[in-house]
Tab-separated table of C-alpha atoms in Angstrom:
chain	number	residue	atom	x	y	z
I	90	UNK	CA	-16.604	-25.256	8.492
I	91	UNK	CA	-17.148	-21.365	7.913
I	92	UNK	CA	-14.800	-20.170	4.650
I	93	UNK	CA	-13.591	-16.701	3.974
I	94	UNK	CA	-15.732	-14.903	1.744
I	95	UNK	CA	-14.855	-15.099	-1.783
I	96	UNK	CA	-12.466	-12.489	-3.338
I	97	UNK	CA	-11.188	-11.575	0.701
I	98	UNK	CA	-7.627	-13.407	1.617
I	99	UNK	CA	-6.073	-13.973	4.714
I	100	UNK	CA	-2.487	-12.409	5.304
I	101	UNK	CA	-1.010	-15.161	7.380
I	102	UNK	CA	2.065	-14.939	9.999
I	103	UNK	CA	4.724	-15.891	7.556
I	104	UNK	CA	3.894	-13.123	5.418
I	105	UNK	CA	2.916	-10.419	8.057
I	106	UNK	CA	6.313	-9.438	8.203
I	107	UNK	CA	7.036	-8.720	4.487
I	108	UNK	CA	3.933	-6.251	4.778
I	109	UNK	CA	5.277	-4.729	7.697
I	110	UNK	CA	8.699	-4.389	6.444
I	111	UNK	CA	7.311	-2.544	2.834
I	112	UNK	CA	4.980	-0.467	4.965
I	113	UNK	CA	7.660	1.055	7.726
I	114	UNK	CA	9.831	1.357	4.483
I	115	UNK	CA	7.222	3.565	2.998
I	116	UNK	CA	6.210	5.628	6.591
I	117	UNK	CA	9.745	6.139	6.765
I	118	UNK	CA	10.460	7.752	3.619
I	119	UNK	CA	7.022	9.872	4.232
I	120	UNK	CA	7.968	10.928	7.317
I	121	UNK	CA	11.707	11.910	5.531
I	122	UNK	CA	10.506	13.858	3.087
I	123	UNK	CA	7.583	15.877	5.689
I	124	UNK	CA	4.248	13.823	5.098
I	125	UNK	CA	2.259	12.954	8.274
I	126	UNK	CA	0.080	9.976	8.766
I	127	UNK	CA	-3.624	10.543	8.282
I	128	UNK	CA	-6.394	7.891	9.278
I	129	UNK	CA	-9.587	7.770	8.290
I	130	UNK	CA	-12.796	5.683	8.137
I	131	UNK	CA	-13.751	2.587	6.720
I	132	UNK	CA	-17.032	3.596	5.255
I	133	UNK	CA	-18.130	6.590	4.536
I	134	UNK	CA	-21.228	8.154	3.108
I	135	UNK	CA	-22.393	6.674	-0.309
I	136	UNK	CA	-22.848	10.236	-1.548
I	137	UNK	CA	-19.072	10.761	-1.084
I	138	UNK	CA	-18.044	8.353	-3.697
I	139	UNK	CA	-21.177	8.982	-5.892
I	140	UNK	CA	-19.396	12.658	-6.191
I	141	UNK	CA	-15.816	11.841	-6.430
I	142	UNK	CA	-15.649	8.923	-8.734
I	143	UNK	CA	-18.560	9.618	-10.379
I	144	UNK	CA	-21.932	8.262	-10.896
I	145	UNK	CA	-21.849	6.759	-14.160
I	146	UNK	CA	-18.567	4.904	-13.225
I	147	UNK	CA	-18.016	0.849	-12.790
I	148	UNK	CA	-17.219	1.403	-9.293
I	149	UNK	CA	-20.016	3.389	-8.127
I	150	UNK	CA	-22.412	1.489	-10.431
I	151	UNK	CA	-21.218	-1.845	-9.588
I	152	UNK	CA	-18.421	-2.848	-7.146
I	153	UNK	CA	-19.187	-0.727	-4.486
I	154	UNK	CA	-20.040	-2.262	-1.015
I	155	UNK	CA	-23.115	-0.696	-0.200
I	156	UNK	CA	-26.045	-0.909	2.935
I	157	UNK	CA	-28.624	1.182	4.422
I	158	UNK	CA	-27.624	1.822	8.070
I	159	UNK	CA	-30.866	1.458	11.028
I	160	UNK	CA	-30.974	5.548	10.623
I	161	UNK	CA	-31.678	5.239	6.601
I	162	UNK	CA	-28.437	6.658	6.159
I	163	UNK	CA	-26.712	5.042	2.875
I	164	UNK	CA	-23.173	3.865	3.679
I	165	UNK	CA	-20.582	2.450	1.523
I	166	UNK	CA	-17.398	0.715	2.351
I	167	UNK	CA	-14.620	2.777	0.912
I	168	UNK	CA	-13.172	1.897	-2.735
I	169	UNK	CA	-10.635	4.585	-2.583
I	170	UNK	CA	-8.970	6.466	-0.446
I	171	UNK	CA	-8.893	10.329	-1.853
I	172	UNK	CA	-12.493	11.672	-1.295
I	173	UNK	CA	-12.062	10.678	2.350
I	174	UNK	CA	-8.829	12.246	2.964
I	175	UNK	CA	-9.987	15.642	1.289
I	176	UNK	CA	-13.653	14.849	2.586
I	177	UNK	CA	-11.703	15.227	5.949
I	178	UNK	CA	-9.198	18.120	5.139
I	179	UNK	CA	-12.708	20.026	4.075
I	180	UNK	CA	-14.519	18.797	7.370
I	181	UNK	CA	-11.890	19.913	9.954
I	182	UNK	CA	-10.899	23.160	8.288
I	183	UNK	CA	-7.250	22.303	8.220
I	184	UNK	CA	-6.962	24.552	5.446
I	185	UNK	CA	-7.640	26.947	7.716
I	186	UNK	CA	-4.554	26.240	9.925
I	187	UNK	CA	-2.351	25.104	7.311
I	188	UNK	CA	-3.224	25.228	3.812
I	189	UNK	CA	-0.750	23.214	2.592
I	190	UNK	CA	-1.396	19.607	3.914
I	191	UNK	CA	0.925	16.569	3.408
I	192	UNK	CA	-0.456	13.730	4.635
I	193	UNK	CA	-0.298	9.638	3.395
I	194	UNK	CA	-2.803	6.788	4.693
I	195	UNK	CA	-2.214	2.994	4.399
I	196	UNK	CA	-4.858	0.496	4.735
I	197	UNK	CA	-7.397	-1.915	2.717
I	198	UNK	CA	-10.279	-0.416	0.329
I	199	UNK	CA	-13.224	-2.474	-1.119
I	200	UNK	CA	-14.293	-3.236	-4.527
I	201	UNK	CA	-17.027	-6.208	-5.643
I	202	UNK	CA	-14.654	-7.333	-8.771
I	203	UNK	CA	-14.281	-10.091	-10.234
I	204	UNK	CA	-11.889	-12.480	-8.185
I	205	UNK	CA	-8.377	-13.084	-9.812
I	206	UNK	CA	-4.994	-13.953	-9.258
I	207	UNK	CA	-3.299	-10.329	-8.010
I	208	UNK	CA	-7.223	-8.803	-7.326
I	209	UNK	CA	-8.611	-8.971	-4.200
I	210	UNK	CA	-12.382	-7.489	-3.392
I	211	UNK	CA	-10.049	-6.387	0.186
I	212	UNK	CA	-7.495	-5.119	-1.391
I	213	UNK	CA	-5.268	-2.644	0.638
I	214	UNK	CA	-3.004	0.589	-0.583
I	215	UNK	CA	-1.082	3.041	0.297
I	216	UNK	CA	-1.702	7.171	-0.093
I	217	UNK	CA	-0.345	10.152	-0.244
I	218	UNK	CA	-1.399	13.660	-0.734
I	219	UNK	CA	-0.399	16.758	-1.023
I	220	UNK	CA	-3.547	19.473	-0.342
I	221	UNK	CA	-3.575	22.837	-0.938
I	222	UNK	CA	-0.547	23.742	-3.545
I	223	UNK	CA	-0.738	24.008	-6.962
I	224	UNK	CA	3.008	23.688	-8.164
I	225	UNK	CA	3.924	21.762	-11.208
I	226	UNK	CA	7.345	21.120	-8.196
I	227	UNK	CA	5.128	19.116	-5.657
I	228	UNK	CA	4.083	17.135	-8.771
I	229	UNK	CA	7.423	15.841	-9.470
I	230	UNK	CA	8.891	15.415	-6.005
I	231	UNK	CA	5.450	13.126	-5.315
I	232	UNK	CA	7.179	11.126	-9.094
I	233	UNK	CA	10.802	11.231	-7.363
I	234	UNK	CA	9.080	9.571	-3.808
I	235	UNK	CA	7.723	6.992	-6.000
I	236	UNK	CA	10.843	6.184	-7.368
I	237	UNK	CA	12.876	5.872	-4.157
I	238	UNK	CA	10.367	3.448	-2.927
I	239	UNK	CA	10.915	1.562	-5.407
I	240	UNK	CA	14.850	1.457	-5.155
I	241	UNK	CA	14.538	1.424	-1.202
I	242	UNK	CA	12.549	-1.954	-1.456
I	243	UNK	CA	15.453	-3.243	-4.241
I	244	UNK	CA	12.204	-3.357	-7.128
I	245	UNK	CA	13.894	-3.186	-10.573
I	246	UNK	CA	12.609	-2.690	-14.289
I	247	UNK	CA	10.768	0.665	-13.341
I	248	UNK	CA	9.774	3.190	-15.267
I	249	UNK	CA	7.989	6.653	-14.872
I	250	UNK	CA	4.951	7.435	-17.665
I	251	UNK	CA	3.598	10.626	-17.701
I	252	UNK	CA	0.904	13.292	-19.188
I	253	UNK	CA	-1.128	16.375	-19.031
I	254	UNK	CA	-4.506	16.318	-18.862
I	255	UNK	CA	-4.684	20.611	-19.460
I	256	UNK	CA	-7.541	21.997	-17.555
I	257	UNK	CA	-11.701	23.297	-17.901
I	258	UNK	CA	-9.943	26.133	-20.238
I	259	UNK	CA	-7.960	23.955	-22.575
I	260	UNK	CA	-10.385	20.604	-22.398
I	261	UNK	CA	-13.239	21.327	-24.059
I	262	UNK	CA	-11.117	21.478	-27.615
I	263	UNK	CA	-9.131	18.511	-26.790
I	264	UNK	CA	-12.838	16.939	-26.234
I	265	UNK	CA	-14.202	17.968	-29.162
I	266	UNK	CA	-11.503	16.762	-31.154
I	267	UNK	CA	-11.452	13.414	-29.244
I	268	UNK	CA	-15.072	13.134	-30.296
I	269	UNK	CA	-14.455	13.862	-33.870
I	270	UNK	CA	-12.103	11.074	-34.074
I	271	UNK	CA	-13.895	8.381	-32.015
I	272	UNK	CA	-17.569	9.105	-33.958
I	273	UNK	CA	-15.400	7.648	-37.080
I	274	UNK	CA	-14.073	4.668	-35.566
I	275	UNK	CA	-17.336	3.992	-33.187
I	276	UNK	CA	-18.595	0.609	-35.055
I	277	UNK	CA	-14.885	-1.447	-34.084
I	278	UNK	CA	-14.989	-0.036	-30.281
I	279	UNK	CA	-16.394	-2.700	-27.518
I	280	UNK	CA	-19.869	-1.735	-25.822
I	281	UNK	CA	-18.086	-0.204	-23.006
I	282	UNK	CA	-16.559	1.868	-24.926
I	283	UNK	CA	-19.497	3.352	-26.651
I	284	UNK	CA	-20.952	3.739	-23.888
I	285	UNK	CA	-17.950	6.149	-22.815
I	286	UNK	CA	-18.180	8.049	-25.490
I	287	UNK	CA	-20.329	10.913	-24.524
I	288	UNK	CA	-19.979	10.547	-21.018
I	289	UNK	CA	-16.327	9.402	-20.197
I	290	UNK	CA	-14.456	9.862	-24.064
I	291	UNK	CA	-10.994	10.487	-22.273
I	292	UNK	CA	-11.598	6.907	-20.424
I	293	UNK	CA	-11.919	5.215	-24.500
I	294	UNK	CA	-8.382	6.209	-24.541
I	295	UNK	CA	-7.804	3.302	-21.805
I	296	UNK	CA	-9.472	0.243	-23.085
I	297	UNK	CA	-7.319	-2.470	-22.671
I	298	UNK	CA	-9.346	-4.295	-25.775
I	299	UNK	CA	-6.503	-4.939	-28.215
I	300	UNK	CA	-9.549	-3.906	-31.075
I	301	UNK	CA	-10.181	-0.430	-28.975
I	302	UNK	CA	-6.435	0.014	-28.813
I	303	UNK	CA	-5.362	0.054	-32.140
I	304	UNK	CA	-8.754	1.678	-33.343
I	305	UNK	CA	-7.145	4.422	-30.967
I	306	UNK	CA	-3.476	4.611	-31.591
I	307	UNK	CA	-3.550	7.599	-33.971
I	308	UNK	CA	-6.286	9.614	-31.817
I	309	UNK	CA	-5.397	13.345	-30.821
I	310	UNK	CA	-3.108	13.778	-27.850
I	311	UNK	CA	-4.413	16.109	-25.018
I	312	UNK	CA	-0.650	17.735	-25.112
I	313	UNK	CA	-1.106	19.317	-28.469
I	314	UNK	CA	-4.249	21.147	-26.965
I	315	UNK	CA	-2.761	22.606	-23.740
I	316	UNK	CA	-3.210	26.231	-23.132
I	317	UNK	CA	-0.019	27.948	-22.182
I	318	UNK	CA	-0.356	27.696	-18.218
I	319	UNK	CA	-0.787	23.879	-18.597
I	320	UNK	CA	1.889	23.727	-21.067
I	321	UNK	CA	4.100	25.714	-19.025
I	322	UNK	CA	3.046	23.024	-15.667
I	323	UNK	CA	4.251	20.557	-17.348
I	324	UNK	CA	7.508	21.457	-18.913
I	325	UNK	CA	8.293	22.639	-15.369
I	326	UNK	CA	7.705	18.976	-13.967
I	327	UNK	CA	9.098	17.352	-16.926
I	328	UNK	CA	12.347	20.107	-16.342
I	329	UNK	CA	12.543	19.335	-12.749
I	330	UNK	CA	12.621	15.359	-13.221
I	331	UNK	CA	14.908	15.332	-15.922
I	332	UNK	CA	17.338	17.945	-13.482
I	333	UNK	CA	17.109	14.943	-10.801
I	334	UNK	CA	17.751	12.246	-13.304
I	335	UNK	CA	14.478	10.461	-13.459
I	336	UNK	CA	13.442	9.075	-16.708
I	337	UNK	CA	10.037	9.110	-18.405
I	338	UNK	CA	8.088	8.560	-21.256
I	339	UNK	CA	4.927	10.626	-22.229
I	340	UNK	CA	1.910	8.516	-22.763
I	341	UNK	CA	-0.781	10.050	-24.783
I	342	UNK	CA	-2.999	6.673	-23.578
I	343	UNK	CA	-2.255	7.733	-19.535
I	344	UNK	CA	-5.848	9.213	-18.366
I	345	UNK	CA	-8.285	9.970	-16.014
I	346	UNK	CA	-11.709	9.891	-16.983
I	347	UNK	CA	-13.147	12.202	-14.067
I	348	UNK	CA	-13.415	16.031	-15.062
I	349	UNK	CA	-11.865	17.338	-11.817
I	350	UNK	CA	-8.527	15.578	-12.757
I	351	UNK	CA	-6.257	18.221	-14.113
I	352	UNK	CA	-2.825	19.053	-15.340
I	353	UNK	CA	-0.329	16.128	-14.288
I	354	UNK	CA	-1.407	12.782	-14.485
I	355	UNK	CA	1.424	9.487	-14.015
I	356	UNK	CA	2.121	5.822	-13.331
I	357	UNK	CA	5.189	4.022	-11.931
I	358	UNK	CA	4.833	0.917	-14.862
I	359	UNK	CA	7.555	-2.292	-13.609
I	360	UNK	CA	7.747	-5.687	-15.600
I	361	UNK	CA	8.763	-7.394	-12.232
I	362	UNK	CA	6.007	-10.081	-12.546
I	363	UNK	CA	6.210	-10.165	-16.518
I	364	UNK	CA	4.059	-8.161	-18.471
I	365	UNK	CA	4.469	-4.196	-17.852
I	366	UNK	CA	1.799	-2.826	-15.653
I	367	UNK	CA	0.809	-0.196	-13.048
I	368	UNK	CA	1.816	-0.443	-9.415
I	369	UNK	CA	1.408	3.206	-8.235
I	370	UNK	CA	-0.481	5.818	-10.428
I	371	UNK	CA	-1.365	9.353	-9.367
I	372	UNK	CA	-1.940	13.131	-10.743
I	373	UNK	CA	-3.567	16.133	-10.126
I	374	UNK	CA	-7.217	16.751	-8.981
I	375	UNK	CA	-7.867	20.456	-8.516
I	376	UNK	CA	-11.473	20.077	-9.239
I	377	UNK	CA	-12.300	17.735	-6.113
I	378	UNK	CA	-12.413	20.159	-3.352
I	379	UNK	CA	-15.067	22.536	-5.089
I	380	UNK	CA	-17.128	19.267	-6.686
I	381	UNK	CA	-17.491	18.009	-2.823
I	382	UNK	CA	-18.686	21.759	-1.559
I	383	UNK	CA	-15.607	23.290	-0.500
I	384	UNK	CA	-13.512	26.228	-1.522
I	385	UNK	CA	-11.739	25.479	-5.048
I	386	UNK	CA	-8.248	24.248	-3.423
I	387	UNK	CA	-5.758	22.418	-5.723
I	388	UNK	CA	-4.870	19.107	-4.811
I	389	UNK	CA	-2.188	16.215	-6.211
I	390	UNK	CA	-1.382	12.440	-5.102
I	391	UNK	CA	-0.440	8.922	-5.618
I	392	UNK	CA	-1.890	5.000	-4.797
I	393	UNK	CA	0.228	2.212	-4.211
I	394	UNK	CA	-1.410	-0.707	-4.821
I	395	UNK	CA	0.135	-2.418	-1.933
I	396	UNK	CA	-0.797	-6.202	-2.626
I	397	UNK	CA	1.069	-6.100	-6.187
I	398	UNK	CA	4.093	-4.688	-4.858
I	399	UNK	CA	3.880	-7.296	-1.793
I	400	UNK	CA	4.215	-9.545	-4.671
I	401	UNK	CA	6.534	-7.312	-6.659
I	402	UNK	CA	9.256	-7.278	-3.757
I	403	UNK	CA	8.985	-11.143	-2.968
I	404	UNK	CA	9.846	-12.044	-6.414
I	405	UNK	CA	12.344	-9.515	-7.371
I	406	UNK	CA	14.505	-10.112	-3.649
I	407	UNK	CA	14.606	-13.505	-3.517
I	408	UNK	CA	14.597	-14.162	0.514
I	409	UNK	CA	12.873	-10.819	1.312
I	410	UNK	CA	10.357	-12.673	3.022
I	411	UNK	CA	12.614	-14.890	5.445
I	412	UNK	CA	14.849	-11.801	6.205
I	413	UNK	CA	11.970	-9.549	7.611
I	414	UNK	CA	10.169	-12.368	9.180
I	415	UNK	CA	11.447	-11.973	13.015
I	416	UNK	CA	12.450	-15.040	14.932
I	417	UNK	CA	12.750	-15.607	18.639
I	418	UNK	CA	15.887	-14.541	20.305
I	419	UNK	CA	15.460	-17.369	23.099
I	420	UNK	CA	14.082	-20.464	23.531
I	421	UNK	CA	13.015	-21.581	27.261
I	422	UNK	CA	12.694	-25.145	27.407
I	423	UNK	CA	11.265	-25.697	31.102
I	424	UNK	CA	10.759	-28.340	32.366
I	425	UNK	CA	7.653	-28.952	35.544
I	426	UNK	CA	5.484	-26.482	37.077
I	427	UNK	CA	7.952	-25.013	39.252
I	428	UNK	CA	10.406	-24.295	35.946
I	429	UNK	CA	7.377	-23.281	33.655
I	430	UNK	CA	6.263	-21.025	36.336
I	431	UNK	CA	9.882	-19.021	36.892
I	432	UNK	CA	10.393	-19.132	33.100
I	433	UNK	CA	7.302	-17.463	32.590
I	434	UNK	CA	8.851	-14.384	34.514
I	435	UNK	CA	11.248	-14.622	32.751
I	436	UNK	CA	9.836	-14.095	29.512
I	437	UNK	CA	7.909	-10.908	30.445
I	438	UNK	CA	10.992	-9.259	32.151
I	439	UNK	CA	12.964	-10.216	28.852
I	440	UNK	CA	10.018	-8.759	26.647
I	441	UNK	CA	10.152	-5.213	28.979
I	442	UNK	CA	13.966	-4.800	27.480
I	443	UNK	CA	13.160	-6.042	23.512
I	444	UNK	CA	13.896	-9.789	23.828
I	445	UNK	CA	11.484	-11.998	22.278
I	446	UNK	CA	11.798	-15.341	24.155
I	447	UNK	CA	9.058	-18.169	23.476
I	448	UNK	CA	8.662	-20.894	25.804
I	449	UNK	CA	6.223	-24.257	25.768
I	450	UNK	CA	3.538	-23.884	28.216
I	451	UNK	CA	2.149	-27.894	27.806
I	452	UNK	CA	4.826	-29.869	29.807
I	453	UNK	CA	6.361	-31.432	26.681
I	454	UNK	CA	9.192	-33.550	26.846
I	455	UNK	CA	12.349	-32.038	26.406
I	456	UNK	CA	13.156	-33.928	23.098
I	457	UNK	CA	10.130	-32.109	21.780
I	458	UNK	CA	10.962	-28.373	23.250
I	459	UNK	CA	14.454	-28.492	21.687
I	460	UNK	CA	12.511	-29.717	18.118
I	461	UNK	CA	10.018	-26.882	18.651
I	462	UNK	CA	13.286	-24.194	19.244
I	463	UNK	CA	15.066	-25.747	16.204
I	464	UNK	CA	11.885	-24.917	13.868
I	465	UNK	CA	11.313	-21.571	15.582
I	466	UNK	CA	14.848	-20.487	14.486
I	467	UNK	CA	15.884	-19.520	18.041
I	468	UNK	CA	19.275	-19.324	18.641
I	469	UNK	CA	20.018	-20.117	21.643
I	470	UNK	CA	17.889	-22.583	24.192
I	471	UNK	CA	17.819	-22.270	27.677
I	472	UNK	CA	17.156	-25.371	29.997
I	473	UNK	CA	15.908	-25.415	33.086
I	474	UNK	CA	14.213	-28.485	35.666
I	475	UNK	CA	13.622	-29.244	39.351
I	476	UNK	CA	17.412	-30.250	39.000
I	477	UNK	CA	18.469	-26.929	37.556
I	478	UNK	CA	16.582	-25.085	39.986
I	479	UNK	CA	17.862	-26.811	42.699
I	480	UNK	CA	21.417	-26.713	41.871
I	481	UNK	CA	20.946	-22.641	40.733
I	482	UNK	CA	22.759	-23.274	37.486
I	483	UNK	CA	20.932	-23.695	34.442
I	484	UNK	CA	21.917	-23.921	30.738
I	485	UNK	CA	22.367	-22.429	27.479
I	486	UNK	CA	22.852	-23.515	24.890
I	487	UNK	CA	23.807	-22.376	21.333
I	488	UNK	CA	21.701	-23.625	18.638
I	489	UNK	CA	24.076	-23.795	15.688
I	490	UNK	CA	26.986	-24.492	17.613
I	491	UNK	CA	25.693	-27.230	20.067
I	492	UNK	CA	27.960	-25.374	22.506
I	493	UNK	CA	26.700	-24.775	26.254
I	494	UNK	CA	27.287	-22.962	29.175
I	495	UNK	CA	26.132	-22.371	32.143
I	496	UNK	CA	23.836	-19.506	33.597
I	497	UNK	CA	23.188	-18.878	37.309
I	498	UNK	CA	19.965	-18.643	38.575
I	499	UNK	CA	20.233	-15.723	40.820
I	500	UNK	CA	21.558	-13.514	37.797
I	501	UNK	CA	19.337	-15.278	34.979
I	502	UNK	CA	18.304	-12.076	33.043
I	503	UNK	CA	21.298	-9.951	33.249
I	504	UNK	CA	23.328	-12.893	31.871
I	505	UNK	CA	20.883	-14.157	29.085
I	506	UNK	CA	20.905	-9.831	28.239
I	507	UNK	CA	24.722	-10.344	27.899
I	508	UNK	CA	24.592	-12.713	25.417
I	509	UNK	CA	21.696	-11.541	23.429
I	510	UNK	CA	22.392	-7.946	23.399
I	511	UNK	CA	26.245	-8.530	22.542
């Protein structure tokens, strides 16, 4: 027998509906606060990714899914899903129309990592991003979204950590003195690492090695280097938070190692599955427009990483799963062509006005239909045979209560509407 391909999962009926529920959640709460639904490809041009996340980075260098297409063409499966969105803002001019775009995305990415619980090589988020406006304001309302996610979906033990990351003015100190301090501690860091250190120093500041951590705890922090237009970004975030009651810590450790990240940079951390960790991160990027060819736009968003907080919501509402799982609203248990055939009708006139109604199209008994509508969960069962028919009364009955009742047969669907719909 074929298998899945290792590091891919399926997403199986009984959890479909968790999923759904956490993603109309999210749409809604978009949609509330003016953010429109973009949708873009699966793969993309290699040269996309090679620009945006970087050459020298682990995901273009290693995990990407990657093939050369019968033109020559090299095409990658996308690992994120910024440089499409703004690869498509740039494309169709929209700044043109509407400079200011709000737009969020939801769907799987692809990364060739190493298998583990909680990391999938499909793994599937959702985005949002705000094109086109450089206010230190859309940066904290993108924080306060975050947050009432989190509360919508009932996730506790959240917390908001923040930082600057200043901008090409104020950097090139920060880097120097970054330098300074890891050229002194370079024989305890890991090979990675050193390997970051000319290229990617900021990204030394996020080695989850416990040795690289505390060889880093006392390094410089990018905040004590801002010029006075970052400095005066991020009070006005940090102001416009603390005005809506959102707490935060500043992290000196939270980073981007990409030089067209700028200004604002966050994670929404939650000890919901035990350790403290990162289910949404986000920040500013007003360097990506010009670095893929178009005009110097800023540019600020968020990730959800959708299959933690799947996980996240499960555990922290216990029953989350069975309460957005939908179950049948009727049962048909027919009984003979004749019945299976009318019931049939039935069941596509009740679908036309929302009623989901299941029915057993392999002339079981009718011991077995009422076992299949017990572990379906429908609540009410309606029986019909060649007596039934003939007589033009057939029967309903209530699941829980055992109760039953009869239905005529002229006036089948208006009655079972009645009871469902009450």
């Amino acid at each position: 027998m074929i298998q899945r391909i290792r590091g891919f999962r399926d997403i199986l009926p009984a959890e479909s509906g968790l999923w759904q529920y956490i993603e109309r959640t999210a749409a809604g709460l978009f949609t509330d606060f003016g953010f429109k639904q973009i949708r873009i490809p699966l793969m993309e041009r290699t040269e996309l990714f090679a620009r945006s996340i970087g050459e020298d980075t682990d995901i273009v260098e290693k995990e990407m899914y990657t093939l050369t297409d019968r033109g020559g063409d090299q095409i990658t499966l996308r690992p994120e899903a910024t440089a499409s969105v703004v690869r498509a803002y740039l494309q169709n001019k929209l700044y043109a129309t509407e400079p200011v775009q709000k737009v969020y995305t939801i769907g799987p990415m692809f990364r060739r990592e190493r298998p583990q619980k909680g990391r999938y090589r499909q793994f599937y988020q959702i985005n949002v991003e705000v094109l086109g406006s450089a206010s230190a304001l859309v940066d904290a309302q993108l924080i306060v979204m975050l947050m009432r996610l989190m509360a919508r979906l009932e996730v506790k033990d959240v917390s908001v950590h923040l930082n600057s990351l200043g901008c090409p003015e104020c950097r090139p100190a920060y880097r120097k003195a970054l330098l300074a301090y890891i050229d002194g501690r370079a024989e305890v860091l890991c090979s990675d690492c050193r390997r970051r250190q000319q290229n990617n120093p900021l990204r030394v500041l996020d080695c989850k090695v416990p040795d690289c951590r505390d060889a880093m705890a006392q390094a410089p922090a990018m905040r004590d280097h801002l010029c006075d237009d970052c400095q005066a970004h991020f009070e006005a975030c940090c102001t416009m938070l603390q005005r809506q009651d959102v707490p935060f810590e500043i992290d000196n450790r939270l980073v981007r190692g990409l030089d067209y990240y700028t200004r604002t940079t966050f994670e929404i951390q939650t000890s919901a599955l035990g350790a403290q960790s990162a289910v949404a991160g986000g920040g500013r990027y007003d360097g990506l427009m010009a670095a893929l060819g178009g005009p110097a736009l800023p540019a600020t968003g968020f990730a959800i990483g959708l299959d933690r907080l799947v996980e996240i919501v499960a555990q922290s509402v216990p029953g989350v799963a069975d309460r957005h799982q939908r179950l049948p609203d009727l049962y048909v248990a027919a009984l003979g062509d004749a019945s299976q055939q009318q019931a049939y009708l039935w069941l596509c006139q009740l679908a036309d006005e929302g009623i989901w109604a299941e029915m057993d199209f392999e002339d079981r008994s009718l011991k077995s239909q009422m076992k299949r509508a017990d572990r379906l969960g429908a609540p009410w069962t309606l029986i019909l045979g060649e007596r039934e028919l003939a007589e033009g009364r057939l029967v309903l009955r209530n699941m829980q209560t055992k109760q039953q009742q009869p239905v005529s047969l002229d006036t089948v669907v208006p009655e079972l509407l009645g009871h469902l719909k009450a």
